[in-house]
Tab-separated table of C-alpha atoms and ligand atoms in Angstrom:
chain	number	residue	atom	x	y	z
A	9	MET	CA	25.884	-8.001	-11.456
A	10	ALA	CA	22.636	-6.547	-10.312
A	11	PHE	CA	21.896	-2.957	-11.193
A	12	ILE	CA	19.955	-1.285	-8.423
A	13	ALA	CA	17.931	1.439	-10.096
A	14	LEU	CA	16.854	3.001	-6.861
A	15	LYS	CA	17.841	5.813	-4.588
A	16	MET	CA	19.001	4.468	-1.279
A	17	ARG	CA	18.395	6.129	2.082
A	18	LYS	CA	19.163	4.101	5.206
A	19	ASN	CA	18.343	0.894	3.354
A	20	ILE	CA	15.110	2.501	2.288
A	21	PHE	CA	14.263	2.940	-1.338
A	22	VAL	CA	12.210	5.821	-2.447
A	23	VAL	CA	11.625	6.490	-6.117
A	24	GLY	CA	9.464	9.570	-5.976
A	25	LEU	CA	5.803	9.254	-5.172
A	26	ALA	CA	3.428	7.160	-7.197
A	27	LEU	CA	0.839	9.868	-6.982
A	28	THR	CA	1.372	13.589	-6.775
A	29	ILE	CA	-0.742	16.104	-4.930
A	30	PHE	CA	-1.186	19.695	-6.011
A	31	PRO	CA	-1.923	21.395	-2.706
A	32	ASN	CA	-2.537	25.080	-2.417
A	33	LEU	CA	0.327	25.839	-0.076
A	34	CYS	CA	0.284	29.578	-0.370
A	35	CYS	CA	-3.269	30.672	-0.180
A	36	SER	CA	-6.122	30.861	2.219
A	37	SER	CA	-9.788	30.720	1.466
A	38	GLY	CA	-12.500	31.804	3.849
A	39	ASN	CA	-10.805	31.391	7.175
A	40	LYS	CA	-8.894	28.198	6.349
A	41	GLN	CA	-5.288	27.829	5.294
A	42	VAL	CA	-3.442	24.835	3.896
A	43	PHE	CA	-0.419	23.354	5.714
A	44	SER	CA	1.776	20.467	4.664
A	45	GLU	CA	4.402	18.244	6.318
A	46	SER	CA	6.305	15.127	5.302
A	47	LYS	CA	8.233	12.390	7.106
A	48	LEU	CA	10.039	9.225	6.124
A	49	ILE	CA	8.028	6.337	7.643
A	50	MET	CA	7.245	2.766	6.509
A	51	GLY	CA	10.037	2.951	3.961
A	52	THR	CA	8.431	5.818	2.109
A	53	VAL	CA	7.764	9.553	2.201
A	54	VAL	CA	4.504	10.232	4.015
A	55	GLN	CA	3.062	13.629	3.153
A	56	MET	CA	0.142	15.247	4.955
A	57	THR	CA	-1.748	18.297	3.806
A	58	VAL	CA	-4.494	19.791	5.960
A	59	ALA	CA	-6.745	22.837	5.851
A	60	THR	CA	-7.273	24.488	9.241
A	61	ARG	CA	-7.917	27.880	10.762
A	62	THR	CA	-4.585	28.090	12.556
A	63	GLU	CA	-1.113	26.695	12.014
A	64	GLN	CA	-1.046	25.432	15.618
A	65	GLU	CA	-4.187	23.366	14.970
A	66	ALA	CA	-2.629	21.886	11.824
A	67	ARG	CA	0.739	21.044	13.371
A	68	SER	CA	-0.596	19.331	16.487
A	69	ALA	CA	-3.181	17.301	14.533
A	70	MET	CA	-0.545	16.207	12.003
A	71	GLN	CA	1.787	15.193	14.831
A	72	GLU	CA	-0.904	12.875	16.196
A	73	ALA	CA	-1.655	11.487	12.743
A	74	PHE	CA	2.055	10.825	12.056
A	75	ALA	CA	2.281	9.027	15.428
A	76	GLU	CA	-0.506	6.723	14.255
A	77	ILE	CA	1.515	5.767	11.155
A	78	GLU	CA	4.639	5.248	13.252
A	79	ARG	CA	2.679	2.930	15.559
A	80	ALA	CA	1.469	0.927	12.563
A	81	ASP	CA	5.032	0.608	11.265
A	82	GLY	CA	6.311	-0.550	14.672
A	83	LEU	CA	3.611	-3.212	14.951
A	84	LEU	CA	3.180	-4.429	11.395
A	85	SER	CA	6.566	-4.545	9.681
A	86	SER	CA	7.711	-8.146	9.149
A	87	TYR	CA	11.280	-6.837	8.899
A	88	ARG	CA	11.349	-5.241	12.376
A	89	GLU	CA	12.443	-7.801	14.938
A	90	GLY	CA	10.405	-6.190	17.699
A	91	SER	CA	7.149	-5.968	15.743
A	92	LEU	CA	4.022	-7.955	16.499
A	93	ILE	CA	4.125	-9.571	13.062
A	94	ALA	CA	7.784	-10.596	13.488
A	95	LYS	CA	6.771	-12.225	16.794
A	96	LEU	CA	3.919	-14.039	15.059
A	97	ASN	CA	6.310	-15.233	12.347
A	98	ARG	CA	8.724	-16.600	14.974
A	99	GLU	CA	6.156	-18.204	17.280
A	100	GLY	CA	2.953	-18.715	15.278
A	101	HIS	CA	3.576	-22.384	14.575
A	102	ASP	CA	4.182	-23.295	18.215
A	103	HIS	CA	1.338	-21.362	19.793
A	104	LYS	CA	-1.297	-18.831	18.873
A	105	VAL	CA	-0.306	-15.204	19.309
A	106	PRO	CA	-2.880	-12.785	20.798
A	107	PHE	CA	-3.752	-9.594	18.908
A	108	GLU	CA	-5.365	-6.272	19.785
A	109	LYS	CA	-8.757	-5.850	18.140
A	110	ASP	CA	-7.695	-3.322	15.512
A	111	ILE	CA	-4.751	-5.438	14.308
A	112	PHE	CA	-6.803	-8.635	14.414
A	113	ASP	CA	-9.421	-6.928	12.236
A	114	LEU	CA	-6.693	-5.898	9.796
A	115	MET	CA	-5.446	-9.500	9.619
A	116	ASP	CA	-9.022	-10.601	9.020
A	117	GLU	CA	-9.436	-8.035	6.207
A	118	ALA	CA	-6.168	-9.231	4.627
A	119	ALA	CA	-7.318	-12.868	4.888
A	120	THR	CA	-10.676	-11.952	3.319
A	121	MET	CA	-8.865	-10.189	0.463
A	122	SER	CA	-6.681	-13.281	-0.002
A	123	GLU	CA	-9.794	-15.429	-0.367
A	124	ALA	CA	-11.641	-12.916	-2.601
A	125	SER	CA	-8.694	-12.622	-4.993
A	126	GLY	CA	-8.281	-16.406	-5.226
A	127	GLY	CA	-4.891	-16.086	-3.551
A	128	ALA	CA	-3.449	-13.465	-5.960
A	129	PHE	CA	-3.116	-11.342	-2.842
A	130	ASP	CA	-1.839	-13.630	-0.100
A	131	LEU	CA	-1.004	-12.290	3.357
A	132	THR	CA	1.240	-15.327	3.959
A	133	ILE	CA	3.662	-14.353	1.138
A	134	TRP	CA	6.442	-13.679	3.712
A	135	PRO	CA	8.621	-16.788	3.020
A	136	VAL	CA	8.848	-15.695	-0.627
A	137	ALA	CA	9.019	-11.922	-0.017
A	138	SER	CA	11.810	-12.293	2.578
A	139	LEU	CA	13.843	-14.384	0.125
A	140	TRP	CA	13.772	-11.570	-2.439
A	141	GLY	CA	14.847	-9.064	0.257
A	142	PHE	CA	13.569	-5.972	-1.492
A	143	ASP	CA	14.098	-4.019	1.733
A	144	LYS	CA	17.831	-4.257	0.980
A	145	GLY	CA	17.635	-3.783	-2.778
A	146	GLY	CA	16.715	-7.333	-3.751
A	147	VAL	CA	18.503	-10.482	-4.919
A	148	LEU	CA	17.447	-13.112	-7.442
A	149	PRO	CA	16.765	-16.272	-5.372
A	150	ASP	CA	17.941	-19.677	-6.586
A	151	LYS	CA	15.307	-22.053	-7.941
A	152	GLY	CA	15.431	-24.542	-5.060
A	153	SER	CA	15.026	-21.938	-2.317
A	154	LEU	CA	12.206	-20.296	-4.232
A	155	GLU	CA	10.339	-23.599	-4.603
A	156	ASP	CA	10.725	-24.296	-0.864
A	157	ALA	CA	9.456	-20.805	-0.027
A	158	VAL	CA	6.448	-21.050	-2.401
A	159	ALA	CA	5.442	-24.327	-0.720
A	160	LYS	CA	5.133	-22.469	2.592
A	161	VAL	CA	2.763	-19.804	1.224
A	162	GLY	CA	-0.976	-20.350	1.643
A	163	TYR	CA	-3.500	-18.192	3.488
A	164	ARG	CA	-5.675	-21.276	4.091
A	165	ASN	CA	-3.059	-22.526	6.562
A	166	LEU	CA	-3.372	-19.401	8.671
A	167	HIS	CA	-5.597	-19.821	11.693
A	168	LEU	CA	-7.501	-16.709	12.725
A	169	ASP	CA	-9.204	-17.526	16.013
A	170	LYS	CA	-11.985	-14.934	16.193
A	171	LYS	CA	-13.184	-15.979	19.627
A	172	ASN	CA	-9.812	-15.524	21.326
A	173	ARG	CA	-8.541	-12.940	18.827
A	174	SER	CA	-5.338	-14.890	18.270
A	175	VAL	CA	-3.427	-16.038	15.188
A	176	GLY	CA	-1.347	-19.113	14.434
A	177	PHE	CA	0.074	-21.227	11.594
A	178	HIS	CA	-0.883	-24.770	10.616
A	179	ARG	CA	2.476	-25.304	8.876
A	180	ARG	CA	6.047	-24.730	10.012
A	181	GLY	CA	7.992	-22.027	8.183
A	182	MET	CA	4.948	-19.898	7.398
A	183	GLY	CA	4.987	-16.139	7.839
A	184	VAL	CA	2.722	-13.119	7.442
A	185	ASP	CA	3.596	-10.052	5.353
A	186	LEU	CA	1.148	-7.155	5.499
A	187	GLY	CA	3.292	-4.999	3.188
A	188	ALA	CA	0.554	-4.752	0.576
A	189	ILE	CA	-2.160	-3.468	2.944
A	190	ALA	CA	-0.409	-1.953	5.996
A	191	LYS	CA	0.382	1.425	4.448
A	192	GLY	CA	-3.212	1.878	3.332
A	193	TRP	CA	-4.462	0.859	6.753
A	194	ALA	CA	-2.069	3.267	8.476
A	195	VAL	CA	-3.248	6.091	6.225
A	196	ASP	CA	-6.887	5.343	7.156
A	197	ARG	CA	-5.998	5.406	10.842
A	198	ALA	CA	-4.127	8.663	10.481
A	199	MET	CA	-7.053	10.237	8.620
A	200	ALA	CA	-9.396	9.114	11.411
A	201	ARG	CA	-7.116	10.969	13.844
A	202	LEU	CA	-7.373	14.150	11.796
A	203	ALA	CA	-11.158	13.747	11.607
A	204	ALA	CA	-11.329	13.313	15.390
A	205	ARG	CA	-9.611	16.710	15.631
A	206	GLY	CA	-12.351	18.190	13.449
A	207	ILE	CA	-10.218	18.352	10.289
A	208	ASP	CA	-12.371	17.493	7.304
A	209	HIS	CA	-10.238	18.830	4.436
A	210	ALA	CA	-7.011	16.849	4.168
A	211	ILE	CA	-4.809	14.522	2.156
A	212	ILE	CA	-2.493	11.847	3.510
A	213	ASP	CA	-0.135	10.308	0.957
A	214	ALA	CA	2.112	7.412	1.995
A	215	GLY	CA	4.166	6.923	-1.161
A	216	GLY	CA	1.195	6.528	-3.481
A	217	ASP	CA	-1.340	5.322	-0.918
A	218	LEU	CA	-3.679	8.304	-0.530
A	219	ARG	CA	-6.700	9.102	1.534
A	220	ILE	CA	-8.511	12.324	0.691
A	221	SER	CA	-11.114	14.131	2.746
A	222	GLY	CA	-13.118	17.160	1.680
A	223	SER	CA	-11.617	19.489	-0.872
A	224	ARG	CA	-9.013	22.182	-1.256
A	225	PRO	CA	-10.249	25.457	0.253
A	226	GLY	CA	-11.545	27.625	-2.561
A	227	LYS	CA	-11.914	24.622	-4.893
A	228	GLY	CA	-14.399	21.791	-4.943
A	229	PHE	CA	-11.734	19.063	-5.086
A	230	TRP	CA	-8.131	18.031	-4.559
A	231	ARG	CA	-6.147	17.460	-7.764
A	232	ILE	CA	-4.264	14.149	-7.714
A	233	GLY	CA	-1.665	13.085	-10.270
A	234	VAL	CA	-0.947	9.463	-11.154
A	235	GLN	CA	2.716	8.763	-11.877
A	236	HIS	CA	3.667	7.428	-15.318
A	237	PRO	CA	5.094	3.927	-14.668
A	238	ARG	CA	7.928	4.293	-17.180
A	239	GLU	CA	8.723	8.018	-17.167
A	240	PRO	CA	9.924	9.161	-13.734
A	241	GLY	CA	8.518	12.545	-12.783
A	242	VAL	CA	5.942	12.473	-15.585
A	243	LEU	CA	2.256	12.235	-14.783
A	244	LEU	CA	0.165	9.706	-16.648
A	245	LEU	CA	-3.035	11.585	-15.806
A	246	THR	CA	-4.763	13.575	-13.077
A	247	PHE	CA	-8.059	13.255	-11.217
A	248	ASP	CA	-10.028	15.909	-9.318
A	249	LEU	CA	-11.309	14.081	-6.238
A	250	THR	CA	-13.083	14.461	-2.899
A	251	ASP	CA	-13.595	11.992	-0.032
A	252	THR	CA	-12.010	8.823	-1.340
A	253	ALA	CA	-8.920	6.675	-1.152
A	254	ILE	CA	-6.705	6.307	-4.240
A	255	VAL	CA	-3.755	3.932	-4.279
A	256	THR	CA	-1.226	3.013	-6.944
A	257	SER	CA	0.946	-0.107	-6.936
A	258	GLY	CA	3.653	-0.295	-9.570
A	259	ASP	CA	6.630	-2.337	-10.702
A	260	TYR	CA	8.756	0.847	-10.665
A	261	GLU	CA	8.718	1.404	-6.909
A	262	ARG	CA	11.085	-1.285	-5.636
A	263	PHE	CA	12.960	-3.214	-8.273
A	264	PHE	CA	16.328	-4.200	-9.662
A	265	ILE	CA	17.381	-5.062	-13.167
A	266	GLU	CA	19.551	-8.104	-13.843
A	267	GLY	CA	20.346	-9.548	-17.273
A	268	GLY	CA	18.004	-6.970	-18.784
A	269	VAL	CA	15.046	-8.263	-16.727
A	270	ARG	CA	13.114	-6.107	-14.265
A	271	TYR	CA	12.554	-7.880	-10.935
A	272	HIS	CA	10.092	-6.018	-8.696
A	273	HIS	CA	8.367	-6.493	-5.358
A	274	ILE	CA	4.822	-7.507	-6.322
A	275	LEU	CA	5.039	-11.270	-6.327
A	276	ASP	CA	2.866	-13.999	-7.788
A	277	PRO	CA	2.225	-16.402	-4.872
A	278	VAL	CA	1.968	-19.343	-7.318
A	279	THR	CA	5.433	-18.955	-8.861
A	280	GLY	CA	7.162	-16.767	-6.286
A	281	MET	CA	8.287	-14.549	-9.187
A	282	PRO	CA	7.385	-10.891	-9.812
A	283	ALA	CA	3.981	-10.634	-11.513
A	284	THR	CA	4.389	-9.824	-15.219
A	285	GLY	CA	1.021	-8.596	-16.558
A	286	CYS	CA	1.048	-4.966	-15.427
A	287	GLN	CA	3.225	-1.898	-15.008
A	288	SER	CA	0.886	-0.223	-12.530
A	289	VAL	CA	-2.582	-0.454	-11.008
A	290	THR	CA	-4.497	2.499	-9.541
A	291	VAL	CA	-7.534	1.782	-7.365
A	292	LEU	CA	-10.162	4.090	-5.859
A	293	ALA	CA	-12.143	2.784	-2.880
A	294	ALA	CA	-13.743	3.977	0.353
A	295	THR	CA	-10.697	3.042	2.432
A	296	ALA	CA	-6.987	3.095	1.608
A	297	ALA	CA	-6.580	-0.393	3.134
A	298	GLU	CA	-9.024	-1.864	0.642
A	299	ALA	CA	-7.577	0.141	-2.273
A	300	ASP	CA	-4.024	-0.909	-1.305
A	301	ALA	CA	-4.800	-4.626	-1.070
A	302	ALA	CA	-7.036	-4.591	-4.158
A	303	ALA	CA	-4.329	-2.833	-6.218
A	304	THR	CA	-1.801	-5.529	-5.339
A	305	ALA	CA	-4.348	-8.291	-6.063
A	306	ALA	CA	-5.273	-6.796	-9.455
A	307	PHE	CA	-1.592	-6.359	-10.309
A	308	VAL	CA	-0.962	-10.069	-9.755
A	309	LEU	CA	-4.138	-11.069	-11.626
A	310	GLY	CA	-3.061	-9.107	-14.720
A	311	PRO	CA	-5.077	-6.649	-16.830
A	312	GLU	CA	-8.144	-8.704	-17.821
A	313	ARG	CA	-8.736	-10.671	-14.620
A	314	GLY	CA	-7.586	-7.688	-12.578
A	315	ILE	CA	-10.262	-5.418	-14.074
A	316	SER	CA	-12.979	-8.078	-13.535
A	317	PHE	CA	-11.829	-8.463	-9.949
A	318	LEU	CA	-11.987	-4.699	-9.290
A	319	ARG	CA	-15.429	-4.503	-10.946
A	320	SER	CA	-16.676	-7.292	-8.668
A	321	ARG	CA	-16.052	-5.183	-5.548
A	322	PRO	CA	-18.796	-2.685	-4.631
A	323	GLY	CA	-17.579	0.923	-4.611
A	324	VAL	CA	-14.210	0.024	-6.156
A	325	ARG	CA	-12.965	1.544	-9.433
A	326	GLY	CA	-9.610	1.650	-11.095
A	327	LEU	CA	-7.292	1.526	-14.044
A	328	ILE	CA	-4.494	-0.778	-15.052
A	329	VAL	CA	-1.463	0.032	-17.172
A	330	ASP	CA	-0.580	-3.310	-18.737
A	331	ALA	CA	2.878	-4.618	-19.592
A	332	ASP	CA	2.710	-2.891	-23.011
A	333	GLY	CA	1.649	0.430	-21.510
A	334	ALA	CA	-2.009	0.170	-22.635
A	335	LEU	CA	-4.725	1.440	-20.262
A	336	HIS	CA	-7.623	-0.694	-19.005
A	337	TRP	CA	-10.510	0.900	-17.059
A	338	THR	CA	-13.181	-0.520	-14.777
A	339	ASP	CA	-15.703	1.988	-16.128
A	340	GLY	CA	-16.204	4.765	-18.655
A	341	ASP	CA	-17.152	7.310	-15.975
A	342	LEU	CA	-13.755	7.037	-14.330
A	343	GLU	CA	-12.073	7.304	-17.727
A	344	LYS	CA	-14.053	10.497	-18.426
A	345	MET	CA	-12.981	11.945	-15.055
A	346	ALA	CA	-9.286	11.514	-15.901
A	347	ARG	CA	-7.409	14.436	-17.441
A	348	ARG	CA	-4.373	13.692	-19.563
B	20	ADP	P1	3.778	-0.623	-2.365
B	20	ADP	O1	4.151	-1.064	-0.987
B	20	ADP	O2	4.932	-0.193	-3.172
B	20	ADP	O3	2.646	0.343	-2.376
B	20	ADP	P2	2.154	-2.949	-2.719
B	20	ADP	O4	1.026	-2.349	-1.981
B	20	ADP	O5	1.799	-3.679	-3.965
B	20	ADP	O6	3.245	-1.907	-3.124
B	20	ADP	O7	2.870	-3.935	-1.712
B	20	ADP	C1	3.991	-4.684	-2.082
B	20	ADP	C2	4.481	-5.424	-0.857
B	20	ADP	O8	3.485	-6.383	-0.465
B	20	ADP	C3	5.737	-6.219	-1.104
B	20	ADP	O9	6.866	-5.495	-0.737
B	20	ADP	C4	5.538	-7.454	-0.226
B	20	ADP	O10	5.904	-7.136	1.107
B	20	ADP	C5	4.047	-7.643	-0.259
B	20	ADP	N1	3.574	-8.496	-1.360
B	20	ADP	C6	4.184	-8.789	-2.559
B	20	ADP	N2	3.419	-9.589	-3.312
B	20	ADP	C7	2.293	-9.828	-2.595
B	20	ADP	C8	1.121	-10.602	-2.835
B	20	ADP	N3	0.935	-11.285	-3.961
B	20	ADP	N4	0.165	-10.625	-1.861
B	20	ADP	C9	0.326	-9.943	-0.704
B	20	ADP	N5	1.407	-9.197	-0.425
B	20	ADP	C10	2.374	-9.134	-1.353
B	21	MG	MG1	-0.967	-2.762	-2.116
């Protein structure tokens, strides 16, 4: 029998946050104060922390930013019947489905990441991901079904029509899953909302997908903790950061254990099985969408190829905890910045 090592809330599994923020919730500096709010969206706890002059300013800006994440969830979740992606997955073989510019651009970014990672990240993983059903705790698929599902995966069979901004499938049974980039993208959008309201000191954390702007009032940085992949509630290390995105993908977020084996939600598109080389990958990049997708790609590639892949991307840095718990870094500067 499967042992579900997860806390369950409305079919949603939340095992703490992959990264922890240390906001200054009590104090003001100059004329700015720090306010924080959290909500359960996109299957995870989304926490926002902003520094503003008044509470009213903070609350109304955060409300707008949360609405942006809710919109992303409504449009992008493959599991929601009414979402745009669910519609694409139902109809994309028969006719091309039109997309708004921002979502088309996201699809294009996900397709580009699929190509750049040699298919380690593959936005057409849906036939395999849906078989594992990690949204409901997960089940070990039988070999035959898994082989059928793997045969349907392949970003090269996705047709992105840039002229008409529409998307379709070359093969029947294909499906798109933006689960490895959508949270990062939503966080970027939400941060843009805060910026449009003139808020330039903030953190948005969607279950380990963080975007950071400015610094904590009275300090020159925000302190961010990276979760230890095998010791819940224990931090592996911390970074003091400003103006960046930092995202962690791990095998401890959504998983079940059966016959002593850990089955988790980051899947190797070649085998359809959970990727085995890493326990967690943390990526820093200019946007949370890029960091999110790159973290998943590096996780699938494993520690050596994953680090080379991250190094090959301008402005991207990161660290990988491999299957034995050893750390691999893209660069010595990042390693020096980390506090243990
Ligand atoms: P988290 O959502 O916990 O931050 P990820 O960003 O790594 O973790 O996303 C994992 C999700 O992405 C899975 O639940 C699945 O929907 C999808 N996914 C799994 N494997 C891949 C892959 N190789 N390429 C693209 N998407 C994937
Ligand atoms: Mg990801």
